[in-house]
Coordinates of C-alpha atoms in Angstrom, one line a residue:
X13 CA -50.3 -196.3 99.9
X14 CA -50.7 -194.7 96.6
X15 CA -48.4 -191.9 95.3
X16 CA -49.8 -188.6 96.4
X17 CA -48.9 -185.1 95.4
X18 CA -48.4 -183.6 98.9
X19 CA -46.6 -180.7 100.3
X20 CA -45.9 -179.6 103.9
X21 CA -49.0 -178.0 105.5
X22 CA -49.5 -174.3 105.0
X23 CA -50.1 -174.0 108.8
X24 CA -48.4 -175.9 111.5
X25 CA -48.4 -176.4 115.3
X26 CA -45.7 -174.1 116.9
X27 CA -42.7 -175.9 118.2
X28 CA -40.6 -174.4 121.1
X29 CA -37.5 -174.3 119.0
X30 CA -39.1 -171.7 116.8
X31 CA -39.8 -169.2 119.5
X32 CA -36.7 -167.1 118.7
X33 CA -36.8 -166.5 115.0
X34 CA -33.8 -165.8 113.0
X35 CA -33.7 -162.9 110.4
X36 CA -33.5 -165.5 107.5
X37 CA -36.6 -167.4 108.7
X38 CA -38.6 -165.9 105.9
X39 CA -36.0 -164.8 103.5
X40 CA -35.6 -164.5 99.7
X41 CA -32.2 -163.6 98.6
X42 CA -33.5 -162.2 95.4
X43 CA -37.1 -161.0 94.7
X44 CA -37.3 -163.5 91.7
X45 CA -36.1 -167.0 91.4
X46 CA -32.8 -167.4 89.5
X47 CA -33.5 -168.8 86.0
X48 CA -30.5 -171.2 86.3
X49 CA -28.2 -172.4 89.0
X50 CA -25.4 -175.0 89.3
X51 CA -27.0 -176.7 92.3
X52 CA -30.6 -176.8 93.6
X53 CA -31.1 -177.9 97.3
X54 CA -34.7 -178.7 98.1
X55 CA -35.3 -178.3 101.8
X56 CA -33.9 -175.8 104.4
X57 CA -33.6 -178.0 107.5
X58 CA -30.5 -179.7 108.9
X59 CA -29.8 -181.8 105.8
X60 CA -30.2 -179.0 103.3
X61 CA -28.2 -176.5 105.5
X62 CA -25.5 -179.0 106.0
X63 CA -25.3 -179.9 102.3
X64 CA -24.9 -176.2 101.4
X65 CA -22.4 -175.7 104.1
X66 CA -20.1 -178.6 102.9
X67 CA -20.4 -177.3 99.2
X68 CA -18.9 -174.1 100.2
X69 CA -16.4 -175.3 102.7
X70 CA -12.8 -175.3 101.7
X71 CA -14.0 -174.6 98.1
X72 CA -12.2 -171.7 96.3
X73 CA -14.6 -172.0 93.4
X74 CA -17.9 -173.0 94.8
X75 CA -21.0 -173.7 92.6
X76 CA -23.9 -171.3 92.5
X77 CA -26.4 -172.8 94.9
X78 CA -30.1 -172.2 95.4
X79 CA -32.0 -173.4 98.4
X80 CA -35.8 -173.9 98.0
X81 CA -38.0 -174.3 101.0
X82 CA -41.7 -174.8 101.0
X83 CA -42.3 -172.9 104.2
X84 CA -40.1 -170.9 106.5
X85 CA -36.4 -172.0 106.8
X86 CA -36.1 -174.8 109.3
X87 CA -39.7 -175.2 109.9
X88 CA -40.0 -179.0 109.3
X89 CA -38.7 -182.0 111.2
X90 CA -35.5 -180.4 112.4
X91 CA -37.4 -177.7 114.2
X92 CA -39.8 -180.2 115.7
X93 CA -37.6 -182.9 117.1
X94 CA -36.3 -183.5 120.7
X95 CA -32.9 -181.6 120.1
X96 CA -31.4 -185.1 121.1
X97 CA -28.1 -185.9 119.6
X98 CA -28.2 -189.6 120.6
X99 CA -26.4 -192.2 118.6
X100 CA -27.4 -195.9 118.6
X101 CA -24.2 -197.6 119.7
X102 CA -25.5 -200.9 121.0
X103 CA -29.4 -201.3 121.1
X104 CA -30.0 -202.2 117.5
X105 CA -26.4 -203.4 116.6
X106 CA -27.4 -207.2 117.4
X107 CA -30.4 -206.8 114.9
X108 CA -28.2 -205.2 112.2
X109 CA -25.7 -208.0 112.6
X110 CA -28.4 -210.5 111.8
X111 CA -29.6 -208.6 109.0
X112 CA -26.5 -207.1 107.3
X113 CA -23.5 -208.8 108.9
X114 CA -21.0 -207.8 111.4
X115 CA -19.0 -205.4 109.3
X116 CA -21.9 -203.4 108.1
X117 CA -23.6 -203.2 111.6
X118 CA -20.4 -202.0 113.3
X119 CA -20.0 -199.5 110.4
X120 CA -23.4 -198.0 111.3
X121 CA -22.8 -197.8 115.0
X122 CA -19.4 -196.2 114.6
X123 CA -20.7 -193.7 112.1
X124 CA -23.4 -192.7 114.6
X125 CA -21.0 -192.4 117.5
X126 CA -18.8 -190.1 115.4
X127 CA -21.5 -187.6 114.7
X128 CA -21.5 -186.4 118.5
X129 CA -18.1 -185.2 118.3
X130 CA -18.5 -184.0 114.6
X131 CA -21.4 -181.7 115.7
X132 CA -19.2 -180.5 118.6
X133 CA -16.3 -179.8 116.4
X134 CA -18.7 -177.9 113.9
X135 CA -20.3 -175.9 116.8
X136 CA -16.9 -174.9 118.1
X137 CA -15.3 -174.1 114.7
X138 CA -18.1 -171.9 113.6
X139 CA -18.8 -170.6 117.0
X140 CA -22.5 -171.5 116.8
X141 CA -24.7 -170.3 119.6
X142 CA -27.1 -173.4 119.7
X143 CA -26.7 -174.3 123.5
X144 CA -24.7 -177.5 122.4
X145 CA -24.3 -179.7 125.5
X146 CA -22.0 -182.7 125.6
X147 CA -23.5 -185.3 128.1
X148 CA -24.5 -188.9 128.7
X149 CA -27.6 -190.5 127.2
X150 CA -29.3 -193.0 129.6
X151 CA -31.6 -195.8 128.2
X152 CA -33.7 -196.9 131.1
X153 CA -36.0 -200.0 130.6
X154 CA -39.2 -200.5 132.5
X155 CA -40.6 -203.6 130.7
X156 CA -39.6 -207.0 132.1
X157 CA -39.5 -208.8 128.8
X158 CA -37.6 -206.1 127.0
X159 CA -35.1 -205.7 129.9
X160 CA -34.3 -209.3 129.7
X161 CA -34.1 -209.3 125.9
X162 CA -31.8 -206.2 125.9
X163 CA -29.5 -207.7 128.6
X164 CA -29.1 -210.9 126.9
X165 CA -28.3 -209.2 123.5
X166 CA -25.9 -206.9 125.1
X167 CA -24.0 -209.7 126.8
X168 CA -23.8 -211.6 123.6
X169 CA -22.4 -208.6 121.9
X170 CA -19.8 -208.1 124.6
X171 CA -18.6 -211.6 124.4
X172 CA -18.3 -211.5 120.6
X173 CA -16.1 -208.4 120.6
X174 CA -17.7 -207.4 117.4
X175 CA -18.7 -203.8 118.4
X176 CA -16.8 -201.1 120.2
X177 CA -18.7 -200.8 123.5
X178 CA -15.9 -199.1 125.5
X179 CA -18.2 -196.0 125.9
X180 CA -21.4 -198.0 126.9
X181 CA -21.9 -198.7 130.5
X182 CA -24.5 -201.2 131.7
X183 CA -26.1 -201.0 135.2
X184 CA -28.2 -204.0 136.2
X185 CA -31.5 -203.9 138.0
X186 CA -30.3 -203.7 141.6
X187 CA -28.6 -200.3 141.0
X188 CA -30.5 -199.2 137.8
X189 CA -33.3 -197.0 139.5
X190 CA -30.8 -195.1 141.5
X191 CA -28.2 -194.7 138.6
X192 CA -30.8 -193.5 136.2
X193 CA -33.1 -191.7 138.5
X194 CA -36.0 -193.4 136.7
X195 CA -38.7 -195.0 138.9
X196 CA -38.9 -198.8 138.3
X197 CA -35.9 -199.0 136.1
X198 CA -35.0 -202.6 135.5
X199 CA -31.6 -201.8 133.9
X200 CA -30.0 -198.8 132.2
X201 CA -27.3 -198.2 129.6
X202 CA -25.4 -194.8 129.3
X203 CA -23.0 -193.5 126.6
X204 CA -21.9 -190.2 125.2
X205 CA -24.5 -188.0 123.6
X206 CA -25.5 -184.4 123.3
X207 CA -28.4 -182.0 122.9
X208 CA -28.7 -178.7 121.1
X209 CA -31.2 -176.0 120.0
X210 CA -31.6 -177.5 116.4
X211 CA -33.2 -174.4 114.8
X212 CA -30.3 -172.2 115.9
X213 CA -27.8 -174.6 114.4
X214 CA -29.4 -174.7 111.1
X215 CA -30.1 -171.1 111.0
X216 CA -26.4 -170.3 111.7
X217 CA -25.3 -172.5 108.8
X218 CA -28.0 -171.0 106.5
X219 CA -26.6 -167.6 107.4
X220 CA -23.1 -168.7 106.7
X221 CA -23.9 -169.9 103.3
X222 CA -26.1 -167.0 102.2
X223 CA -23.2 -164.8 103.3
X224 CA -21.1 -166.9 100.8
X225 CA -23.4 -166.3 98.0
X226 CA -26.2 -169.2 98.3
X227 CA -29.6 -168.0 97.2
X228 CA -32.2 -168.8 99.9
X229 CA -35.8 -168.9 98.7
X230 CA -38.4 -169.6 101.5
X231 CA -42.0 -170.0 100.9
X232 CA -41.3 -171.6 97.5
X233 CA -42.7 -175.1 97.4
X234 CA -41.2 -177.3 94.6
X235 CA -44.1 -178.8 92.7
X236 CA -42.4 -181.1 90.1
X237 CA -39.0 -182.1 89.0
X238 CA -38.7 -183.2 85.2
X239 CA -38.7 -186.9 84.8
X240 CA -35.5 -186.6 82.6
X241 CA -32.8 -184.1 82.3
X242 CA -32.8 -181.8 79.3
X243 CA -31.3 -183.6 76.3
X244 CA -29.4 -180.4 75.1
X245 CA -27.3 -179.9 78.4
X246 CA -28.3 -182.5 81.0
X247 CA -29.8 -179.9 83.3
X248 CA -32.9 -180.5 85.4
X249 CA -36.0 -178.4 85.2
X250 CA -37.3 -177.8 88.8
X251 CA -40.8 -176.2 88.8
X252 CA -42.0 -174.3 91.8
X253 CA -45.1 -172.2 92.7
X254 CA -43.1 -169.2 91.7
X255 CA -41.6 -170.3 88.4
X256 CA -38.9 -172.7 87.1
X257 CA -35.1 -173.2 87.8
X258 CA -32.7 -175.1 85.6
X259 CA -30.1 -177.0 87.6
X260 CA -27.2 -179.2 86.8
X261 CA -27.5 -180.9 90.2
X262 CA -30.6 -181.5 92.3
X263 CA -30.1 -182.4 96.0
X264 CA -33.2 -183.8 97.8
X265 CA -33.2 -182.9 101.5
X266 CA -36.8 -183.5 101.7
X267 CA -37.1 -186.3 104.3
X268 CA -40.9 -187.1 104.7
X269 CA -41.7 -185.3 101.4
X270 CA -39.3 -186.9 99.1
X271 CA -41.9 -189.2 97.3
X272 CA -43.7 -186.0 96.3
X273 CA -40.8 -185.1 94.0
X274 CA -39.3 -188.5 93.5
X275 CA -42.1 -191.0 93.1
X276 CA -39.7 -193.9 93.2
X277 CA -39.5 -193.3 96.9
X278 CA -43.2 -193.9 97.4
X279 CA -43.7 -196.6 100.1
X280 CA -39.9 -196.5 100.7
X281 CA -39.9 -193.3 102.6
X282 CA -43.2 -192.8 104.5
X283 CA -44.4 -189.7 106.2
X284 CA -44.8 -190.5 110.0
X285 CA -46.3 -188.0 112.4
X286 CA -44.9 -187.7 116.0
X287 CA -45.6 -185.5 118.9
X288 CA -43.4 -183.6 121.2
X289 CA -43.6 -181.2 124.2
X290 CA -41.9 -178.8 126.5
X291 CA -42.4 -179.3 130.2
X292 CA -41.3 -176.7 132.8
X293 CA -41.7 -176.0 136.5
X294 CA -43.5 -173.0 137.9
X295 CA -41.7 -169.6 138.1
X296 CA -39.7 -169.3 141.2
X297 CA -39.0 -173.1 141.6
X298 CA -35.9 -174.8 141.0
X299 CA -36.3 -177.9 138.8
X300 CA -34.7 -181.1 140.2
X301 CA -31.4 -181.7 138.5
X302 CA -31.1 -184.1 135.5
X303 CA -27.6 -184.8 134.3
X304 CA -28.4 -187.0 131.4
X305 CA -30.6 -187.2 128.5
X306 CA -33.1 -190.2 128.3
X307 CA -35.0 -192.9 126.4
X308 CA -37.4 -194.4 128.8
X309 CA -38.3 -197.8 127.3
X310 CA -41.9 -198.8 128.2
X311 CA -41.9 -201.8 125.9
X312 CA -40.7 -203.0 122.5
X313 CA -40.7 -200.0 120.2
X314 CA -42.5 -197.7 122.8
X315 CA -40.4 -195.1 124.6
X316 CA -40.3 -191.5 125.6
X317 CA -37.2 -189.5 124.7
X318 CA -36.2 -186.3 126.6
X319 CA -33.5 -183.7 127.0
X320 CA -32.9 -181.6 130.1
X321 CA -32.6 -178.0 128.6
X322 CA -30.1 -175.5 130.0
X323 CA -33.0 -173.2 131.3
X324 CA -34.4 -176.0 133.4
X325 CA -37.2 -177.1 131.0
X326 CA -37.6 -180.5 129.6
X327 CA -38.3 -181.5 125.9
X328 CA -40.2 -184.7 125.9
X329 CA -41.4 -186.7 122.9
X330 CA -43.1 -190.0 122.5
X331 CA -46.6 -190.7 123.8
X332 CA -46.8 -193.9 121.6
X333 CA -48.9 -196.1 124.0
X334 CA -51.8 -193.7 123.6
X335 CA -52.0 -193.6 119.7
X336 CA -49.8 -196.1 118.0
X337 CA -52.4 -198.6 117.5
X338 CA -54.3 -196.1 115.3
X339 CA -52.4 -195.8 112.2
X340 CA -54.6 -193.0 110.9
X341 CA -53.0 -190.9 113.7
X342 CA -49.4 -191.4 112.4
X343 CA -48.7 -193.5 109.3
X344 CA -48.6 -191.8 105.9
X345 CA -49.6 -188.4 107.6
X346 CA -48.2 -185.1 106.4
X347 CA -50.3 -182.8 108.5
X348 CA -48.4 -181.2 111.2
X349 CA -51.1 -178.5 111.8
X350 CA -53.0 -180.7 114.3
X351 CA -51.9 -182.4 117.4
X352 CA -52.3 -186.1 118.0
X353 CA -55.3 -185.6 120.3
X354 CA -55.0 -188.9 122.1
X355 CA -51.3 -188.3 123.0
X356 CA -51.6 -184.7 124.4
X357 CA -52.5 -185.8 127.9
X358 CA -49.5 -188.3 128.1
X359 CA -47.1 -185.3 128.9
X360 CA -49.2 -184.1 131.9
X361 CA -47.4 -185.3 135.1
X362 CA -44.9 -187.3 133.1
X363 CA -41.9 -186.0 135.1
X364 CA -43.7 -186.6 138.4
X365 CA -44.5 -190.3 137.5
X366 CA -41.3 -191.1 135.8
X367 CA -38.4 -189.5 137.8
X368 CA -37.3 -189.7 141.5
X369 CA -37.5 -186.4 143.2
X370 CA -39.9 -184.7 140.8
X371 CA -43.1 -185.6 142.6
X372 CA -43.5 -182.2 144.2
X373 CA -41.9 -180.3 141.4
X374 CA -45.1 -178.9 139.9
X375 CA -43.8 -179.7 136.6
X376 CA -46.5 -178.9 133.8
X377 CA -46.9 -179.0 130.1
X378 CA -46.0 -175.7 128.6
X379 CA -46.3 -176.5 124.8
X380 CA -47.1 -179.5 122.6
X381 CA -46.5 -179.8 118.9
X382 CA -46.4 -182.2 116.2
X383 CA -43.8 -183.0 113.4
X384 CA -43.5 -185.2 110.3
X385 CA -40.7 -187.6 110.0
X386 CA -39.6 -189.6 107.1
X387 CA -39.4 -193.2 108.0
X388 CA -38.0 -195.8 105.6
X389 CA -39.3 -199.2 105.0
X390 CA -36.1 -200.8 106.1
X391 CA -35.2 -198.2 108.7
X392 CA -32.0 -197.1 107.0
X393 CA -31.7 -193.6 105.5
X394 CA -31.4 -193.1 101.6
X395 CA -28.0 -191.4 101.0
X396 CA -26.3 -190.7 97.6
X397 CA -27.1 -190.6 94.1
X398 CA -30.6 -191.2 93.0
X399 CA -30.6 -194.4 90.8
X400 CA -31.1 -193.6 87.1
X401 CA -31.4 -190.0 87.7
X402 CA -27.9 -188.5 86.7
X403 CA -27.3 -185.3 88.7
X404 CA -29.8 -186.0 91.5
X405 CA -28.9 -186.9 95.0
X406 CA -30.7 -187.6 98.1
X407 CA -30.1 -187.2 101.9
X408 CA -33.5 -188.3 103.4
X409 CA -35.3 -191.0 105.5
X410 CA -33.9 -190.8 108.8
X411 CA -36.9 -192.5 110.6
X412 CA -36.8 -190.0 113.5
X413 CA -33.3 -190.6 114.1
X414 CA -31.6 -187.8 112.0
X415 CA -29.6 -185.8 114.4
X416 CA -26.9 -188.4 114.9
X417 CA -26.9 -189.2 111.1
X418 CA -27.3 -186.0 109.0
X419 CA -24.2 -184.0 109.3
X420 CA -21.6 -186.5 108.0
X421 CA -24.2 -188.0 105.6
X422 CA -24.5 -184.5 104.1
X423 CA -20.8 -184.2 104.1
X424 CA -20.4 -187.4 102.1
X425 CA -22.9 -186.3 99.5
X426 CA -21.3 -182.8 99.1
X427 CA -18.1 -184.6 98.4
X428 CA -19.9 -186.6 95.6
X429 CA -21.3 -183.4 94.2
X430 CA -18.4 -181.2 94.2
X431 CA -15.5 -183.7 93.8
X432 CA -17.1 -186.6 92.1
X433 CA -16.0 -188.9 94.9
X434 CA -17.6 -192.4 94.8
X435 CA -20.1 -193.2 97.5
X436 CA -17.9 -195.9 98.8
X437 CA -15.2 -193.3 99.6
X438 CA -17.4 -190.9 101.6
X439 CA -17.3 -192.7 105.0
X440 CA -21.2 -193.2 104.8
X441 CA -22.2 -196.6 105.8
X442 CA -22.8 -198.9 102.8
X443 CA -26.3 -199.9 103.9
X444 CA -27.4 -196.2 103.6
X445 CA -26.6 -196.2 99.9
X446 CA -29.7 -195.4 97.5
X447 CA -29.9 -198.4 95.3
X448 CA -32.2 -200.0 92.8
X449 CA -32.5 -203.0 94.9
X450 CA -33.8 -201.1 98.1
X451 CA -36.3 -199.1 95.9
X452 CA -37.6 -202.3 94.3
X453 CA -38.2 -204.1 97.6
X454 CA -41.8 -204.4 98.8
X455 CA -40.9 -205.2 102.4
X456 CA -42.2 -202.8 105.0
X457 CA -40.6 -203.1 108.3
X458 CA -42.6 -200.1 109.7
X459 CA -45.8 -202.1 109.9
X460 CA -44.2 -205.5 110.7
X461 CA -45.9 -206.8 113.9
X462 CA -48.0 -203.6 114.2
X463 CA -51.4 -204.1 116.0
X464 CA -54.5 -202.1 116.1
X465 CA -55.0 -203.3 119.7
X466 CA -53.9 -200.4 122.1
X467 CA -53.0 -203.0 124.8
X468 CA -50.8 -205.1 122.4
X469 CA -46.9 -204.9 122.8
X470 CA -45.8 -202.6 120.2

C-alpha cells in the first residue's frame, strides 16, 4: 500500500446508533476556528471524547482544547460498531504469551478486563444515558478444529496459572449448545462483558467538555500537520479545510485515518471495512430472550458478534465468510458510503439458523451499514507519544476491538499530556506503546495466511 491522502467519505451508510442525533452532532463552538490553542484533538469519536474528558477531569487549570472532526461528531467507527464492550481475557492470551512473554500477555488481558468496570463507573459517575448493560459474553465455537484448538490452549493456560481465569467459565460440548443457546455449539466460554449505545456515551462526554470550555468544530477535516514544530515556540501548525490552528500539543484520535496525517503509520495502521446490522422481530411479537452477548466462531478468524439490545432488537456484525477472500472489499478501504454487497444477505435469517427457539421468531434485517476500522499490522494499538514528533500523541489502531481498550488508553495519554507522566506509569500495557521499532517493522499480520479462496479456512 502506498501512502494516500484520504479523508472520511463525505457521505456514509446510516448506522442504527445515529438514529437519535444529539444537539452537538453538527456543532461549531465558534463561527471561526481559533487561531491558536493549547491542545488540538483530531477526531470526535470515543478516543477523542475520552481524551478531552480526562484532560478536564480534576484539572483546576485545564488547557484550551479544540476538537476537530471531519464529519459529524461520533460519525466514524464508534458509531458503526456492535456496541459490544467485550474484553479478550483468554482467547488470544496463549498467542500473546508466545509472542510477548507471560508478563506482557497477562498485562493486556487484565487491562481489557478492567475496562468493563471502568466504563460502568464512568457511566454511573456522569449519569450517562447510554443503556449500559452489564452482562456475560459467550464465545460459542462451531468449527471442530477451532474447538479442539481453543480447548487445548485454554487447558494449558489453566494449568500454567499464568493468567487470571477466575471470571472465565468453560462449558464442554455435551452441554455447550444448551448453555449457549447456539445450535451446534461444540464448546462455549463465558465471562463478564457489557453493551452500550456508543453514540450516546460519546456525545455525553462531548457535551460535558464543551460545557467546560472545549471548542468543538465538526465538518472540519484536517488536511495536514506540519512535518516539524515551529522553531520559535515548538507549536504545531494544523491545517484544515477552514484554516489553520497553532497548537502546543496534537492528539491523534484518528484510528483508520491516522496515516493521512502521520505518514509514518502507513502500512502500520490500515483502514479495514466491516459490516454491521440491526435485526428485529415484527411488531407485536416478543423476541426470544437472549441473556448474553455473543461471538459465534465459525472458524479461525471468522465469527459473528452480537448484542441483544434492551428494546429486543439485535445488533450483529461479521459476515466474513461471504467477502473476506476478496481483499478489495475490506483491506485498505476508507469508503463507508457503500455496503459490502456480498455480505448483506448474511444477516437475513441469521437469528433463525443460529439460535435455539428463534426459528419462528420472524426476525428480519432492519438496517445494514458499514464502518472503517483501523487495524494494525501487529494487532496492538498505538498509544502514547509519536516518535520524533515532540508534542504529538496517538490513541489509534484498535483493530475492531476498541470498546474494551479506548477509555483507559485515553486516560493514560491524558496523564502524559497534562502531567508529563511517563508512558510506563500510565497503566497502559507496554506492548501498546508507539515506538520506532514498531513503526519500522515490515511484518503484516493482517494478511498472514490470508487466502483468496472463499472456501479456505480464514
